Amino acid sequence: MTYPIRGACQCGGVTYQLLAPPKMVVACHCKECQKLSTSAFSITAMVDAKDLVFQGEMKDWSRLADSGNTSAAKFCPTCGNRIYHYDPNHPEAIKLKPSNLENTRIIEPTLHVWTREKQDWYQIPEGVKQFEGQP
């Protein structure tokens, strides 16, 4: 894979470049991520903030997570496409929503979390690490 990889929201109002490979790619099966993705799980690429360059206006949204921490998100105010999540106490750690990358070959989860809430019909591939809750 050659970096940088470009990404954009659905309308193109927010664009970005991912400058380096993610540390890991996680599939989260919690009910909140199912709502977010309107699918069986949400995919997140864990990256350092220094490895991303953004252009365009983004809006903020946040909620209180089960852990008691704040789960904050940045999204495009025009099309509503979620760009990334972060913990305001650790803004250097970005949870990028990588499905909006031009090249999505990096989207292969190496970890599945909140599997106790996963859809029964989805089978996690053999040999992939998984946790019933948040590790």
CSV table of N, CA and C in Angstrom, one decimal:
chain,number,residue,atom,x,y,z
A,1,MET,N,0.8,-1.2,0.0
A,1,MET,CA,0.0,0.0,0.0
A,1,MET,C,0.9,1.2,0.0
A,2,THR,N,0.5,2.2,-0.8
A,2,THR,CA,1.3,3.4,-0.9
A,2,THR,C,0.5,4.6,-0.2
A,3,TYR,N,1.2,5.3,0.6
A,3,TYR,CA,0.6,6.4,1.3
A,3,TYR,C,1.2,7.7,0.8
A,4,PRO,N,0.4,8.8,0.8
A,4,PRO,CA,-0.9,9.0,1.4
A,4,PRO,C,-2.0,8.4,0.6
A,5,ILE,N,-3.1,8.1,1.4
A,5,ILE,CA,-4.4,7.7,0.8
A,5,ILE,C,-5.4,8.8,1.0
A,6,ARG,N,-6.1,9.2,0.0
A,6,ARG,CA,-7.1,10.2,0.1
A,6,ARG,C,-8.4,9.7,0.5
A,7,GLY,N,-9.2,10.5,1.2
A,7,GLY,CA,-10.5,10.2,1.7
A,7,GLY,C,-11.4,11.4,1.6
A,8,ALA,N,-12.7,11.2,1.5
A,8,ALA,CA,-13.7,12.3,1.5
A,8,ALA,C,-15.0,11.8,1.9
A,9,CYS,N,-15.8,12.8,2.4
A,9,CYS,CA,-17.2,12.5,2.8
A,9,CYS,C,-18.0,12.3,1.5
A,10,GLN,N,-19.3,12.0,1.6
A,10,GLN,CA,-20.1,11.7,0.4
A,10,GLN,C,-20.2,12.9,-0.5
A,11,CYS,N,-20.3,14.1,0.1
A,11,CYS,CA,-20.5,15.3,-0.8
A,11,CYS,C,-19.2,15.9,-1.2
A,12,GLY,N,-18.1,15.5,-0.6
A,12,GLY,CA,-16.8,16.1,-1.0
A,12,GLY,C,-16.4,17.3,-0.2
A,13,GLY,N,-17.3,17.8,0.7
A,13,GLY,CA,-17.0,19.0,1.5
A,13,GLY,C,-15.9,18.8,2.5
A,14,VAL,N,-15.6,17.6,2.9
A,14,VAL,CA,-14.5,17.3,3.8
A,14,VAL,C,-13.6,16.3,3.1
A,15,THR,N,-12.4,16.6,2.9
A,15,THR,CA,-11.4,15.7,2.3
A,15,THR,C,-10.2,15.6,3.3
A,16,TYR,N,-9.5,14.5,3.1
A,16,TYR,CA,-8.3,14.3,4.0
A,16,TYR,C,-7.3,13.4,3.3
A,17,GLN,N,-6.2,13.3,3.9
A,17,GLN,CA,-5.1,12.4,3.5
A,17,GLN,C,-4.7,11.6,4.7
A,18,LEU,N,-4.6,10.3,4.6
A,18,LEU,CA,-4.0,9.4,5.6
A,18,LEU,C,-2.6,9.2,5.2
A,19,LEU,N,-1.6,9.6,6.0
A,19,LEU,CA,-0.2,9.6,5.7
A,19,LEU,C,0.5,8.4,6.0
A,20,ALA,N,-0.1,7.5,6.9
A,20,ALA,CA,0.6,6.3,7.3
A,20,ALA,C,-0.4,5.2,7.6
A,21,PRO,N,0.1,4.0,7.7
A,21,PRO,CA,-0.9,2.9,7.9
A,21,PRO,C,-1.5,3.0,9.3
A,22,PRO,N,-2.7,2.5,9.5
A,22,PRO,CA,-3.3,2.4,10.8
A,22,PRO,C,-2.6,1.5,11.7
A,23,LYS,N,-2.7,1.8,13.0
A,23,LYS,CA,-2.1,0.9,14.0
A,23,LYS,C,-2.9,-0.4,14.1
A,24,MET,N,-4.2,-0.3,13.9
A,24,MET,CA,-5.1,-1.5,13.8
A,24,MET,C,-6.4,-1.1,13.3
A,25,VAL,N,-7.1,-2.1,12.8
A,25,VAL,CA,-8.5,-1.9,12.3
A,25,VAL,C,-9.4,-2.7,13.1
A,26,VAL,N,-10.5,-2.1,13.7
A,26,VAL,CA,-11.4,-2.7,14.6
A,26,VAL,C,-12.8,-2.7,14.1
A,27,ALA,N,-13.5,-3.8,14.2
A,27,ALA,CA,-14.9,-3.9,14.0
A,27,ALA,C,-15.6,-3.9,15.3
A,28,CYS,N,-16.5,-2.9,15.5
A,28,CYS,CA,-17.2,-2.9,16.8
A,28,CYS,C,-18.7,-3.3,16.5
A,29,HIS,N,-19.2,-4.2,17.3
A,29,HIS,CA,-20.5,-4.8,17.1
A,29,HIS,C,-21.5,-4.2,18.1
A,30,CYS,N,-21.2,-3.2,18.9
A,30,CYS,CA,-22.1,-2.7,19.9
A,30,CYS,C,-23.3,-2.1,19.2
A,31,LYS,N,-24.4,-1.9,20.0
A,31,LYS,CA,-25.7,-1.4,19.4
A,31,LYS,C,-25.5,0.0,18.9
A,32,GLU,N,-24.7,0.8,19.6
A,32,GLU,CA,-24.4,2.2,19.1
A,32,GLU,C,-23.8,2.2,17.7
A,33,CYS,N,-22.8,1.4,17.5
A,33,CYS,CA,-22.1,1.3,16.2
A,33,CYS,C,-23.0,0.7,15.2
A,34,GLN,N,-23.9,-0.2,15.5
A,34,GLN,CA,-24.9,-0.7,14.6
A,34,GLN,C,-25.8,0.5,14.1
A,35,LYS,N,-26.2,1.4,15.0
A,35,LYS,CA,-27.0,2.5,14.6
A,35,LYS,C,-26.1,3.5,13.7
A,36,LEU,N,-24.9,3.7,14.1
A,36,LEU,CA,-24.0,4.6,13.3
A,36,LEU,C,-23.9,4.1,11.9
A,37,SER,N,-23.6,2.8,11.8
A,37,SER,CA,-23.3,2.3,10.4
A,37,SER,C,-24.5,1.8,9.6
A,38,THR,N,-25.6,1.7,10.3
A,38,THR,CA,-26.8,1.1,9.8
A,38,THR,C,-26.5,-0.2,9.2
A,39,SER,N,-25.6,-1.0,9.9
A,39,SER,CA,-25.2,-2.3,9.5
A,39,SER,C,-24.9,-3.1,10.7
A,40,ALA,N,-24.3,-4.3,10.5
A,40,ALA,CA,-24.1,-5.2,11.6
A,40,ALA,C,-22.9,-4.7,12.6
A,41,PHE,N,-22.0,-3.9,12.1
A,41,PHE,CA,-20.9,-3.3,12.9
A,41,PHE,C,-20.3,-2.1,12.2
A,42,SER,N,-19.5,-1.4,12.9
A,42,SER,CA,-18.8,-0.2,12.4
A,42,SER,C,-17.3,-0.5,12.4
A,43,ILE,N,-16.7,0.0,11.4
A,43,ILE,CA,-15.2,-0.3,11.2
A,43,ILE,C,-14.5,1.0,11.6
A,44,THR,N,-13.4,0.9,12.3
A,44,THR,CA,-12.6,2.0,12.8
A,44,THR,C,-11.1,1.7,12.6
A,45,ALA,N,-10.4,2.6,12.0
A,45,ALA,CA,-9.0,2.5,11.8
A,45,ALA,C,-8.3,3.4,12.9
A,46,MET,N,-7.5,2.8,13.7
A,46,MET,CA,-6.9,3.5,14.8
A,46,MET,C,-5.6,4.2,14.2
A,47,VAL,N,-5.5,5.5,14.3
A,47,VAL,CA,-4.4,6.2,13.7
A,47,VAL,C,-4.0,7.4,14.6
A,48,ASP,N,-2.8,7.9,14.4
A,48,ASP,CA,-2.3,9.0,15.2
A,48,ASP,C,-2.8,10.3,14.4
A,49,ALA,N,-3.2,11.3,15.2
A,49,ALA,CA,-3.6,12.6,14.6
A,49,ALA,C,-2.6,13.2,13.7
A,50,LYS,N,-1.3,13.0,14.0
A,50,LYS,CA,-0.2,13.6,13.2
A,50,LYS,C,-0.2,12.9,11.8
A,51,ASP,N,-0.9,11.8,11.6
A,51,ASP,CA,-0.9,11.1,10.3
A,51,ASP,C,-2.1,11.4,9.5
A,52,LEU,N,-2.8,12.5,9.8
A,52,LEU,CA,-4.0,12.9,9.0
A,52,LEU,C,-3.9,14.4,8.7
A,53,VAL,N,-4.3,14.7,7.5
A,53,VAL,CA,-4.4,16.1,7.1
A,53,VAL,C,-5.8,16.3,6.6
A,54,PHE,N,-6.6,17.2,7.2
A,54,PHE,CA,-8.0,17.4,6.9
A,54,PHE,C,-8.2,18.8,6.2
A,55,GLN,N,-9.1,18.8,5.2
A,55,GLN,CA,-9.6,20.1,4.6
A,55,GLN,C,-11.1,20.1,4.7
A,56,GLY,N,-11.7,21.3,5.0
A,56,GLY,CA,-13.1,21.4,5.0
A,56,GLY,C,-13.6,21.6,6.4
A,57,GLU,N,-14.8,22.1,6.5
A,57,GLU,CA,-15.5,22.3,7.8
A,57,GLU,C,-16.1,21.0,8.3
A,58,MET,N,-15.9,20.8,9.6
A,58,MET,CA,-16.5,19.6,10.3
A,58,MET,C,-17.2,20.1,11.5
A,59,LYS,N,-18.3,19.5,11.8
A,59,LYS,CA,-19.1,19.7,13.0
A,59,LYS,C,-18.8,18.7,14.1
A,60,ASP,N,-19.1,18.9,15.3
A,60,ASP,CA,-18.9,18.0,16.4
A,60,ASP,C,-20.2,17.4,17.0
A,61,TRP,N,-20.1,16.2,17.5
A,61,TRP,CA,-21.1,15.5,18.2
A,61,TRP,C,-20.5,14.7,19.2
A,62,SER,N,-21.2,14.5,20.4
A,62,SER,CA,-20.6,13.6,21.4
A,62,SER,C,-21.7,13.0,22.2
A,63,ARG,N,-21.3,11.9,22.9
A,63,ARG,CA,-22.2,11.2,23.8
A,63,ARG,C,-21.4,10.6,24.9
A,64,LEU,N,-22.0,10.2,26.0
A,64,LEU,CA,-21.3,9.6,27.1
A,64,LEU,C,-21.3,8.1,26.8
A,65,ALA,N,-20.1,7.5,26.8
A,65,ALA,CA,-20.0,6.1,26.6
A,65,ALA,C,-20.2,5.3,27.9
A,66,ASP,N,-20.4,4.0,27.7
A,66,ASP,CA,-20.7,3.1,28.9
A,66,ASP,C,-19.5,3.2,29.9
A,67,SER,N,-18.3,3.4,29.4
A,67,SER,CA,-17.2,3.5,30.3
A,67,SER,C,-17.2,4.8,31.2
A,68,GLY,N,-18.0,5.7,30.8
A,68,GLY,CA,-18.0,7.0,31.5
A,68,GLY,C,-17.2,8.1,30.8
A,69,ASN,N,-16.5,7.7,29.8
A,69,ASN,CA,-15.7,8.6,28.9
A,69,ASN,C,-16.6,9.3,27.9
A,70,THR,N,-16.2,10.4,27.4
A,70,THR,CA,-16.9,11.0,26.3
A,70,THR,C,-16.5,10.4,25.0
A,71,SER,N,-17.4,10.0,24.1
A,71,SER,CA,-17.1,9.6,22.8
A,71,SER,C,-17.5,10.8,21.9
A,72,ALA,N,-16.5,11.4,21.3
A,72,ALA,CA,-16.8,12.6,20.4
A,72,ALA,C,-16.6,12.2,19.0
A,73,ALA,N,-17.2,12.9,18.1
A,73,ALA,CA,-17.1,12.6,16.7
A,73,ALA,C,-17.0,13.9,15.9
A,74,LYS,N,-16.4,13.8,14.7
A,74,LYS,CA,-16.4,14.9,13.7
A,74,LYS,C,-17.1,14.4,12.5
A,75,PHE,N,-17.9,15.3,11.9
A,75,PHE,CA,-18.7,14.9,10.7
A,75,PHE,C,-18.9,16.0,9.8
A,76,CYS,N,-19.2,15.7,8.5
A,76,CYS,CA,-19.5,16.8,7.5
A,76,CYS,C,-20.9,17.4,7.8
A,77,PRO,N,-21.0,18.7,7.9
A,77,PRO,CA,-22.2,19.4,8.2
A,77,PRO,C,-23.2,19.4,7.1
A,78,THR,N,-22.7,19.1,5.9
A,78,THR,CA,-23.6,19.1,4.7
A,78,THR,C,-24.2,17.7,4.4
A,79,CYS,N,-23.4,16.7,4.4
A,79,CYS,CA,-24.0,15.4,4.1
A,79,CYS,C,-24.1,14.5,5.3
A,80,GLY,N,-23.5,14.9,6.4
A,80,GLY,CA,-23.7,14.1,7.7
A,80,GLY,C,-22.7,13.0,7.8
A,81,ASN,N,-21.9,12.7,6.8
A,81,ASN,CA,-21.0,11.6,6.9
A,81,ASN,C,-20.0,11.7,8.0
A,82,ARG,N,-20.0,10.7,8.9
A,82,ARG,CA,-19.0,10.6,10.0
A,82,ARG,C,-17.6,10.5,9.5
A,83,ILE,N,-16.7,11.3,10.0
A,83,ILE,CA,-15.3,11.2,9.5
A,83,ILE,C,-14.4,10.5,10.5
A,84,TYR,N,-14.5,10.9,11.8
A,84,TYR,CA,-13.7,10.2,12.8
A,84,TYR,C,-14.3,10.4,14.2
A,85,HIS,N,-13.9,9.5,15.1
A,85,HIS,CA,-14.2,9.6,16.5
A,85,HIS,C,-13.0,9.9,17.3
A,86,TYR,N,-13.1,10.4,18.5
A,86,TYR,CA,-12.0,10.6,19.4
A,86,TYR,C,-12.4,10.8,20.8
A,87,ASP,N,-11.5,10.6,21.8
A,87,ASP,CA,-11.7,10.9,23.2
A,87,ASP,C,-11.2,12.3,23.4
A,88,PRO,N,-12.0,13.3,23.8
A,88,PRO,CA,-11.4,14.6,24.0
A,88,PRO,C,-10.2,14.7,25.0
A,89,ASN,N,-10.1,13.7,25.9
A,89,ASN,CA,-9.0,13.6,26.8
A,89,ASN,C,-7.7,13.1,26.1
A,90,HIS,N,-7.9,12.5,24.9
A,90,HIS,CA,-6.7,12.0,24.1
A,90,HIS,C,-6.9,12.3,22.7
A,91,PRO,N,-6.9,13.6,22.3
A,91,PRO,CA,-7.1,14.0,20.9
A,91,PRO,C,-6.1,13.5,19.9
A,92,GLU,N,-5.0,13.0,20.4
A,92,GLU,CA,-3.9,12.5,19.5
A,92,GLU,C,-4.2,11.2,18.9
A,93,ALA,N,-5.2,10.5,19.5
A,93,ALA,CA,-5.6,9.1,19.0
A,93,ALA,C,-6.9,9.2,18.3
A,94,ILE,N,-6.9,9.1,17.0
A,94,ILE,CA,-8.0,9.2,16.1
A,94,ILE,C,-8.6,7.9,15.7
A,95,LYS,N,-9.9,7.8,15.8
A,95,LYS,CA,-10.6,6.6,15.4
A,95,LYS,C,-11.3,6.9,14.0
A,96,LEU,N,-10.5,6.8,13.0
A,96,LEU,CA,-11.0,7.1,11.6
A,96,LEU,C,-12.0,6.1,11.1
A,97,LYS,N,-13.1,6.7,10.5
A,97,LYS,CA,-14.1,5.8,9.8
A,97,LYS,C,-13.6,5.6,8.4
A,98,PRO,N,-12.9,4.5,8.1
A,98,PRO,CA,-12.1,4.4,6.9
A,98,PRO,C,-12.9,4.0,5.6
A,99,SER,N,-14.2,3.8,5.7
A,99,SER,CA,-15.0,3.4,4.5
A,99,SER,C,-15.0,4.6,3.5
A,100,ASN,N,-14.6,5.8,3.9
A,100,ASN,CA,-14.7,6.9,3.0
A,100,ASN,C,-13.3,7.2,2.4
A,101,LEU,N,-12.4,6.2,2.5
A,101,LEU,CA,-11.1,6.3,1.8
A,101,LEU,C,-11.2,5.9,0.3
A,102,GLU,N,-10.4,6.5,-0.5
A,102,GLU,CA,-10.5,6.1,-2.0
A,102,GLU,C,-10.0,4.7,-2.2
A,103,ASN,N,-9.0,4.2,-1.4
A,103,ASN,CA,-8.5,2.9,-1.5
A,103,ASN,C,-8.9,2.2,-0.2
A,104,THR,N,-9.8,1.3,-0.2
A,104,THR,CA,-10.3,0.7,1.1
A,104,THR,C,-9.7,-0.7,1.4
A,105,ARG,N,-8.6,-1.0,0.7
A,105,ARG,CA,-7.9,-2.3,0.9
A,105,ARG,C,-7.4,-2.5,2.3
A,106,ILE,N,-7.2,-1.3,3.0
A,106,ILE,CA,-6.7,-1.4,4.4
A,106,ILE,C,-7.8,-1.9,5.4
A,107,ILE,N,-9.0,-1.9,4.9
A,107,ILE,CA,-10.1,-2.2,5.8
A,107,ILE,C,-10.3,-3.7,6.0
A,108,GLU,N,-9.5,-4.3,6.8
A,108,GLU,CA,-9.6,-5.7,7.2
A,108,GLU,C,-9.4,-5.8,8.7
A,109,PRO,N,-10.5,-5.9,9.4
A,109,PRO,CA,-10.5,-5.9,10.9
A,109,PRO,C,-9.5,-6.9,11.4
A,110,THR,N,-8.7,-6.5,12.3
A,110,THR,CA,-7.7,-7.4,13.0
A,110,THR,C,-8.3,-7.7,14.4
A,111,LEU,N,-9.4,-7.0,14.8
A,111,LEU,CA,-10.0,-7.2,16.1
A,111,LEU,C,-11.5,-6.9,16.1
A,112,HIS,N,-12.3,-7.7,16.7
A,112,HIS,CA,-13.7,-7.5,16.8
A,112,HIS,C,-14.0,-7.3,18.3
A,113,VAL,N,-14.8,-6.2,18.6
A,113,VAL,CA,-15.1,-5.9,20.0
A,113,VAL,C,-16.7,-5.8,20.1
A,114,TRP,N,-17.1,-5.9,21.4
A,114,TRP,CA,-18.5,-5.9,21.7
A,114,TRP,C,-19.3,-7.1,21.0
A,115,THR,N,-18.6,-8.2,20.9
A,115,THR,CA,-19.2,-9.3,20.2
A,115,THR,C,-20.5,-9.9,20.9
A,116,ARG,N,-20.7,-9.6,22.2
A,116,ARG,CA,-21.9,-10.1,22.8
A,116,ARG,C,-23.1,-9.4,22.3
A,117,GLU,N,-23.0,-8.3,21.5
A,117,GLU,CA,-24.1,-7.6,20.9
A,117,GLU,C,-24.1,-7.8,19.4
A,118,LYS,N,-23.3,-8.6,18.9
A,118,LYS,CA,-23.2,-8.8,17.4
A,118,LYS,C,-24.5,-9.5,16.9
A,119,GLN,N,-24.8,-9.2,15.6
A,119,GLN,CA,-25.9,-9.9,15.0
A,119,GLN,C,-25.6,-11.4,14.9
A,120,ASP,N,-26.6,-12.2,15.2
A,120,ASP,CA,-26.4,-13.7,15.2
A,120,ASP,C,-26.0,-14.2,13.8
A,121,TRP,N,-26.4,-13.6,12.7
A,121,TRP,CA,-26.1,-14.1,11.4
A,121,TRP,C,-24.7,-13.8,10.9
A,122,TYR,N,-24.0,-12.9,11.6
A,122,TYR,CA,-22.6,-12.6,11.2
A,122,TYR,C,-21.6,-13.5,11.9
A,123,GLN,N,-20.7,-14.1,11.1
A,123,GLN,CA,-19.7,-15.0,11.6
A,123,GLN,C,-18.3,-14.3,11.5
A,124,ILE,N,-17.7,-14.2,12.7
A,124,ILE,CA,-16.4,-13.6,12.7
A,124,ILE,C,-15.4,-14.6,12.1
A,125,PRO,N,-14.5,-14.1,11.2
A,125,PRO,CA,-13.6,-15.1,10.6
A,125,PRO,C,-12.7,-15.8,11.7
A,126,GLU,N,-12.4,-17.0,11.4
A,126,GLU,CA,-11.6,-17.8,12.3
A,126,GLU,C,-10.2,-17.2,12.5
A,127,GLY,N,-9.8,-17.2,13.7
A,127,GLY,CA,-8.4,-16.7,14.0
A,127,GLY,C,-8.3,-15.3,14.3
A,128,VAL,N,-9.4,-14.5,14.1
A,128,VAL,CA,-9.4,-13.1,14.4
A,128,VAL,C,-9.7,-12.8,15.9
A,129,LYS,N,-8.9,-12.0,16.5
A,129,LYS,CA,-9.0,-11.8,18.0
A,129,LYS,C,-10.4,-11.1,18.2
A,130,GLN,N,-11.0,-11.4,19.3
A,130,GLN,CA,-12.3,-10.8,19.6
A,130,GLN,C,-12.5,-10.7,21.1
A,131,PHE,N,-13.4,-9.7,21.5
A,131,PHE,CA,-13.7,-9.5,22.9
A,131,PHE,C,-15.2,-9.3,23.0
A,132,GLU,N,-15.8,-9.8,24.1
A,132,GLU,CA,-17.3,-9.7,24.3
A,132,GLU,C,-17.7,-8.3,24.6
A,133,GLY,N,-16.7,-7.5,25.1
A,133,GLY,CA,-17.0,-6.1,25.5
A,133,GLY,C,-15.8,-5.2,25.0
A,134,GLN,N,-15.6,-4.2,25.7
A,134,GLN,CA,-14.4,-3.3,25.4
A,134,GLN,C,-13.2,-3.8,26.0
A,135,PRO,N,-12.1,-4.0,25.3
A,135,PRO,CA,-10.9,-4.6,25.8
A,135,PRO,C,-10.2,-3.6,26.8
